[in-house]
mmCIF file of C-alpha atoms in Angstrom:
data_model
loop_
_atom_site.group_PDB
_atom_site.id
_atom_site.type_symbol
_atom_site.label_atom_id
_atom_site.label_comp_id
_atom_site.label_asym_id
_atom_site.label_seq_id
_atom_site.Cartn_x
_atom_site.Cartn_y
_atom_site.Cartn_z
ATOM 1 C CA UNK G 9 -3.456 4.234 -18.576
ATOM 2 C CA UNK G 10 -5.180 1.697 -16.055
ATOM 3 C CA UNK G 11 -3.026 1.095 -12.898
ATOM 4 C CA UNK G 12 -5.103 -1.323 -10.914
ATOM 5 C CA UNK G 13 -4.111 -1.991 -6.660
ATOM 6 C CA UNK G 14 -5.576 -4.462 -4.094
ATOM 7 C CA UNK G 15 -4.232 -2.790 -0.387
ATOM 8 C CA UNK G 16 -4.786 -5.893 2.471
ATOM 9 C CA UNK G 17 -3.585 -5.923 5.895
ATOM 10 C CA UNK G 18 -5.445 -6.080 9.273
ATOM 11 C CA UNK G 19 -7.901 -3.826 10.701
ATOM 12 C CA UNK G 20 -6.721 -0.445 12.121
ATOM 13 C CA UNK G 21 -3.440 -0.732 10.182
ATOM 14 C CA UNK G 22 -4.304 2.225 8.468
ATOM 15 C CA UNK G 23 -5.576 0.564 4.311
ATOM 16 C CA UNK G 24 -8.276 3.515 4.145
ATOM 17 C CA UNK G 25 -5.616 5.884 4.549
ATOM 18 C CA UNK G 26 -3.773 4.320 1.843
ATOM 19 C CA UNK G 27 -6.561 4.619 -0.083
ATOM 20 C CA UNK G 28 -7.598 7.892 0.705
ATOM 21 C CA UNK G 29 -3.900 9.117 0.000
ATOM 22 C CA UNK G 30 -3.988 7.638 -4.025
ATOM 23 C CA UNK G 31 -7.502 8.150 -4.756
ATOM 24 C CA UNK G 32 -6.678 12.254 -3.577
ATOM 25 C CA UNK G 33 -3.281 11.913 -5.714
ATOM 26 C CA UNK G 34 -4.970 10.301 -8.742
ATOM 27 C CA UNK G 35 -8.116 13.252 -8.590
ATOM 28 C CA UNK G 36 -5.021 15.800 -8.409
ATOM 29 C CA UNK G 37 -4.062 14.245 -11.923
ATOM 30 C CA UNK G 38 -6.921 14.195 -13.664
ATOM 31 C CA UNK G 39 -7.763 10.195 -13.402
ATOM 32 C CA UNK G 40 -10.666 8.726 -12.439
ATOM 33 C CA UNK G 41 -11.107 6.157 -9.527
ATOM 34 C CA UNK G 42 -13.095 3.547 -8.429
ATOM 35 C CA UNK G 43 -12.868 2.445 -5.123
ATOM 36 C CA UNK G 44 -14.816 -1.366 -4.071
ATOM 37 C CA UNK G 45 -15.345 -2.324 -0.499
ATOM 38 C CA UNK G 46 -13.189 -2.060 1.839
ATOM 39 C CA UNK G 47 -13.967 -6.062 3.560
ATOM 40 C CA UNK G 48 -12.978 -6.918 7.402
ATOM 41 C CA UNK G 49 -13.158 -2.945 8.874
ATOM 42 C CA UNK G 50 -15.292 -3.974 11.571
ATOM 43 C CA UNK G 51 -13.053 -6.755 13.478
ATOM 44 C CA UNK G 52 -9.384 -4.366 14.623
ATOM 45 C CA UNK G 53 -7.225 -7.780 13.396
ATOM 46 C CA UNK G 54 -9.011 -8.783 10.814
ATOM 47 C CA UNK G 55 -8.547 -9.363 7.684
ATOM 48 C CA UNK G 56 -8.863 -6.261 5.429
ATOM 49 C CA UNK G 57 -9.049 -5.374 1.343
ATOM 50 C CA UNK G 58 -9.757 -3.167 -1.116
ATOM 51 C CA UNK G 59 -9.482 -2.661 -4.732
ATOM 52 C CA UNK G 60 -8.551 0.620 -6.190
ATOM 53 C CA UNK G 61 -8.396 1.172 -10.004
ATOM 54 C CA UNK G 62 -6.889 4.535 -11.645
ATOM 55 C CA UNK G 63 -7.353 5.219 -15.364
ATOM 56 C CA UNK G 64 -6.964 7.991 -17.694
ATOM 57 C CA UNK G 65 -10.775 6.606 -19.201
ATOM 58 C CA UNK G 66 -14.344 5.955 -17.263
ATOM 59 C CA UNK G 67 -13.981 2.301 -14.625
ATOM 60 C CA UNK G 68 -17.232 0.683 -15.598
ATOM 61 C CA UNK G 69 -16.198 -1.949 -12.676
ATOM 62 C CA UNK G 70 -14.800 -1.581 -9.533
ATOM 63 C CA UNK G 71 -13.131 -4.414 -8.754
ATOM 64 C CA UNK G 72 -9.626 -5.821 -10.199
ATOM 65 C CA UNK G 73 -10.442 -10.280 -12.203
ATOM 66 C CA UNK G 74 -7.348 -12.687 -10.600
ATOM 67 C CA UNK G 75 -4.404 -12.450 -12.690
ATOM 68 C CA UNK G 76 -5.049 -8.759 -13.679
ATOM 69 C CA UNK G 77 -3.657 -6.340 -10.685
ATOM 70 C CA UNK G 78 -0.507 -4.108 -11.297
ATOM 71 C CA UNK G 79 -0.242 -4.046 -7.538
ATOM 72 C CA UNK G 80 -0.446 -5.374 -4.399
ATOM 73 C CA UNK G 81 -0.013 -3.664 -1.546
ATOM 74 C CA UNK G 82 0.238 -4.822 1.985
ATOM 75 C CA UNK G 83 1.499 -3.789 5.237
ATOM 76 C CA UNK G 84 0.826 -7.575 6.611
ATOM 77 C CA UNK G 85 2.872 -9.793 4.670
ATOM 78 C CA UNK G 86 0.847 -13.388 5.411
ATOM 79 C CA UNK G 87 -2.149 -11.327 4.257
ATOM 80 C CA UNK G 88 -0.178 -10.136 0.891
ATOM 81 C CA UNK G 89 0.008 -14.544 -0.117
ATOM 82 C CA UNK G 90 -3.647 -14.583 0.147
ATOM 83 C CA UNK G 91 -4.086 -12.249 -3.001
ATOM 84 C CA UNK G 92 -0.653 -14.053 -5.513
ATOM 85 C CA UNK G 93 -3.517 -14.849 -7.500
ATOM 86 C CA UNK G 94 -5.007 -11.170 -8.415
ATOM 87 C CA UNK G 95 -1.462 -10.206 -9.309
ATOM 88 C CA UNK G 96 -0.556 -9.936 -13.035
ATOM 89 C CA UNK G 97 2.443 -11.412 -14.610
ATOM 90 C CA UNK G 98 4.813 -8.897 -14.238
ATOM 91 C CA UNK G 99 2.776 -7.004 -11.504
ATOM 92 C CA UNK G 100 4.192 -5.526 -8.711
ATOM 93 C CA UNK G 101 4.233 -6.536 -4.198
ATOM 94 C CA UNK G 102 5.027 -3.824 -1.839
ATOM 95 C CA UNK G 103 4.864 -5.554 1.767
ATOM 96 C CA UNK G 104 6.072 -5.417 5.601
ATOM 97 C CA UNK G 105 8.080 -7.888 6.214
ATOM 98 C CA UNK G 106 6.600 -7.576 10.283
ATOM 99 C CA UNK G 107 4.154 -9.922 10.856
ATOM 100 C CA UNK G 108 0.801 -8.806 12.127
ATOM 101 C CA UNK G 109 0.866 -11.492 14.962
ATOM 102 C CA UNK G 110 -3.290 -12.671 15.293
ATOM 103 C CA UNK G 111 -3.417 -16.000 15.423
ATOM 104 C CA UNK G 112 -1.937 -19.090 16.637
ATOM 105 C CA UNK G 113 -0.869 -21.064 14.214
ATOM 106 C CA UNK G 114 0.929 -17.814 12.141
ATOM 107 C CA UNK G 115 3.346 -19.362 9.511
ATOM 108 C CA UNK G 116 7.171 -19.450 9.213
ATOM 109 C CA UNK G 117 7.880 -15.786 9.053
ATOM 110 C CA UNK G 118 10.857 -16.835 6.363
ATOM 111 C CA UNK G 119 8.726 -19.454 4.570
ATOM 112 C CA UNK G 120 6.467 -16.608 4.145
ATOM 113 C CA UNK G 121 9.001 -13.737 2.544
ATOM 114 C CA UNK G 122 10.599 -16.164 0.622
ATOM 115 C CA UNK G 123 7.043 -17.218 -0.838
ATOM 116 C CA UNK G 124 6.869 -13.572 -1.523
ATOM 117 C CA UNK G 125 10.664 -13.049 -2.865
ATOM 118 C CA UNK G 126 9.677 -15.854 -5.236
ATOM 119 C CA UNK G 127 7.676 -13.937 -7.708
ATOM 120 C CA UNK G 128 10.810 -11.716 -8.666
ATOM 121 C CA UNK G 129 8.846 -8.868 -7.774
ATOM 122 C CA UNK G 130 8.590 -7.866 -4.481
ATOM 123 C CA UNK G 131 9.699 -4.513 -2.434
ATOM 124 C CA UNK G 132 9.901 -6.362 1.044
ATOM 125 C CA UNK G 133 10.725 -3.578 3.765
ATOM 126 C CA UNK G 134 9.775 -3.003 7.466
ATOM 127 C CA UNK G 135 7.845 -0.271 7.963
ATOM 128 C CA UNK G 136 7.809 -0.970 11.228
ATOM 129 C CA UNK G 137 11.045 0.125 12.096
ATOM 130 C CA UNK G 138 11.210 2.970 9.534
ATOM 131 C CA UNK G 139 7.853 4.728 10.976
ATOM 132 C CA UNK G 140 9.198 4.523 14.426
ATOM 133 C CA UNK G 141 12.499 6.083 12.633
ATOM 134 C CA UNK G 142 10.584 8.491 11.148
ATOM 135 C CA UNK G 143 9.006 9.753 14.719
ATOM 136 C CA UNK G 144 5.749 7.660 14.223
ATOM 137 C CA UNK G 145 4.862 3.627 14.569
ATOM 138 C CA UNK G 146 1.227 4.600 14.000
ATOM 139 C CA UNK G 147 2.879 6.101 9.928
ATOM 140 C CA UNK G 148 4.109 2.611 9.028
ATOM 141 C CA UNK G 149 0.682 3.126 6.348
ATOM 142 C CA UNK G 150 2.546 5.974 4.273
ATOM 143 C CA UNK G 151 6.504 4.825 5.009
ATOM 144 C CA UNK G 152 4.668 1.073 2.435
ATOM 145 C CA UNK G 153 2.461 4.146 0.880
ATOM 146 C CA UNK G 154 5.905 5.883 0.097
ATOM 147 C CA UNK G 155 7.972 1.861 -0.994
ATOM 148 C CA UNK G 156 5.025 1.738 -3.381
ATOM 149 C CA UNK G 157 4.428 4.852 -4.950
ATOM 150 C CA UNK G 158 7.813 4.153 -8.046
ATOM 151 C CA UNK G 159 5.342 1.620 -8.975
ATOM 152 C CA UNK G 160 1.920 3.342 -9.485
ATOM 153 C CA UNK G 161 2.664 5.469 -11.946
ATOM 154 C CA UNK G 162 1.567 9.049 -9.744
ATOM 155 C CA UNK G 163 3.592 11.783 -9.726
ATOM 156 C CA UNK G 164 5.621 11.688 -5.993
ATOM 157 C CA UNK G 165 5.454 15.459 -5.539
ATOM 158 C CA UNK G 166 1.595 14.898 -5.786
ATOM 159 C CA UNK G 167 1.669 11.445 -3.816
ATOM 160 C CA UNK G 168 3.033 13.767 -1.236
ATOM 161 C CA UNK G 169 0.743 17.097 -1.208
ATOM 162 C CA UNK G 170 -1.989 14.310 -0.892
ATOM 163 C CA UNK G 171 -0.392 12.712 2.463
ATOM 164 C CA UNK G 172 -0.262 15.817 3.824
ATOM 165 C CA UNK G 173 -3.882 16.995 2.654
ATOM 166 C CA UNK G 174 -5.188 13.515 4.351
ATOM 167 C CA UNK G 175 -3.733 13.827 7.463
ATOM 168 C CA UNK G 176 -3.863 17.893 7.866
ATOM 169 C CA UNK G 177 -7.198 17.656 9.792
ATOM 170 C CA UNK G 178 -5.680 15.624 12.524
ATOM 171 C CA UNK G 179 -2.760 19.196 12.671
ATOM 172 C CA UNK G 180 0.733 19.763 11.195
ATOM 173 C CA UNK G 181 2.447 18.239 13.506
ATOM 174 C CA UNK G 182 1.298 14.926 12.407
ATOM 175 C CA UNK G 183 0.559 15.946 8.801
ATOM 176 C CA UNK G 184 4.805 16.502 8.760
ATOM 177 C CA UNK G 185 5.532 13.049 10.677
ATOM 178 C CA UNK G 186 3.504 11.798 7.629
ATOM 179 C CA UNK G 187 5.324 13.185 4.814
ATOM 180 C CA UNK G 188 8.233 12.058 6.769
ATOM 181 C CA UNK G 189 7.004 8.638 6.614
ATOM 182 C CA UNK G 190 5.858 8.326 2.927
ATOM 183 C CA UNK G 191 9.561 9.888 2.227
ATOM 184 C CA UNK G 192 11.105 7.337 4.190
ATOM 185 C CA UNK G 193 9.420 4.523 2.176
ATOM 186 C CA UNK G 194 10.151 6.092 -0.875
ATOM 187 C CA UNK G 195 13.826 6.395 -0.015
ATOM 188 C CA UNK G 196 14.530 3.136 0.893
ATOM 189 C CA UNK G 197 12.395 1.481 -2.171
ATOM 190 C CA UNK G 198 14.755 3.381 -4.521
ATOM 191 C CA UNK G 199 17.548 2.431 -2.966
ATOM 192 C CA UNK G 200 16.361 -1.098 -2.873
ATOM 193 C CA UNK G 201 16.057 -1.052 -6.452
ATOM 194 C CA UNK G 202 18.013 1.613 -7.972
ATOM 195 C CA UNK G 203 15.276 3.376 -8.902
ATOM 196 C CA UNK G 204 16.069 7.191 -9.200
ATOM 197 C CA UNK G 205 13.501 9.954 -8.610
#
């Protein structure tokens, strides 16, 4: 079993935290994990992308070839389109519907969302609003991770434990809020796709 994931977004959105939680959950299940360099970190608002590979066997390369990603998870809708060529047939796009408008000529949002939906395998959620409802706008990344969790092939309880583990250093309150945000995303994805679990 190998799951190849591309994480994308813009600097400051919490892509590294998503990678850290997935990595911790994979290790809890005794799986191998490789993560490629995260690009664009230095600049807040610049595009950020990371390759994450999880496998039951040792992994040779940390890079995901074109057309081979099982999932593209993005905190920014336009960024998800950038990585469409990496998605394998039948792969899933999980994205925020709220743009991070950091350029003057940002394309029409409805056209961007329509292009994402044409893949046929997309979960598009307003993770910003769900995060605010869960108690913190800053937890949008954990809402998105919750929405992606049914497609990761990892046990949801191990994912939740990993969310708590990653955020516990910031205190119990922050950890609880991020777990709540994760659950909100999971519930939204489940109800949007009739998944029960």
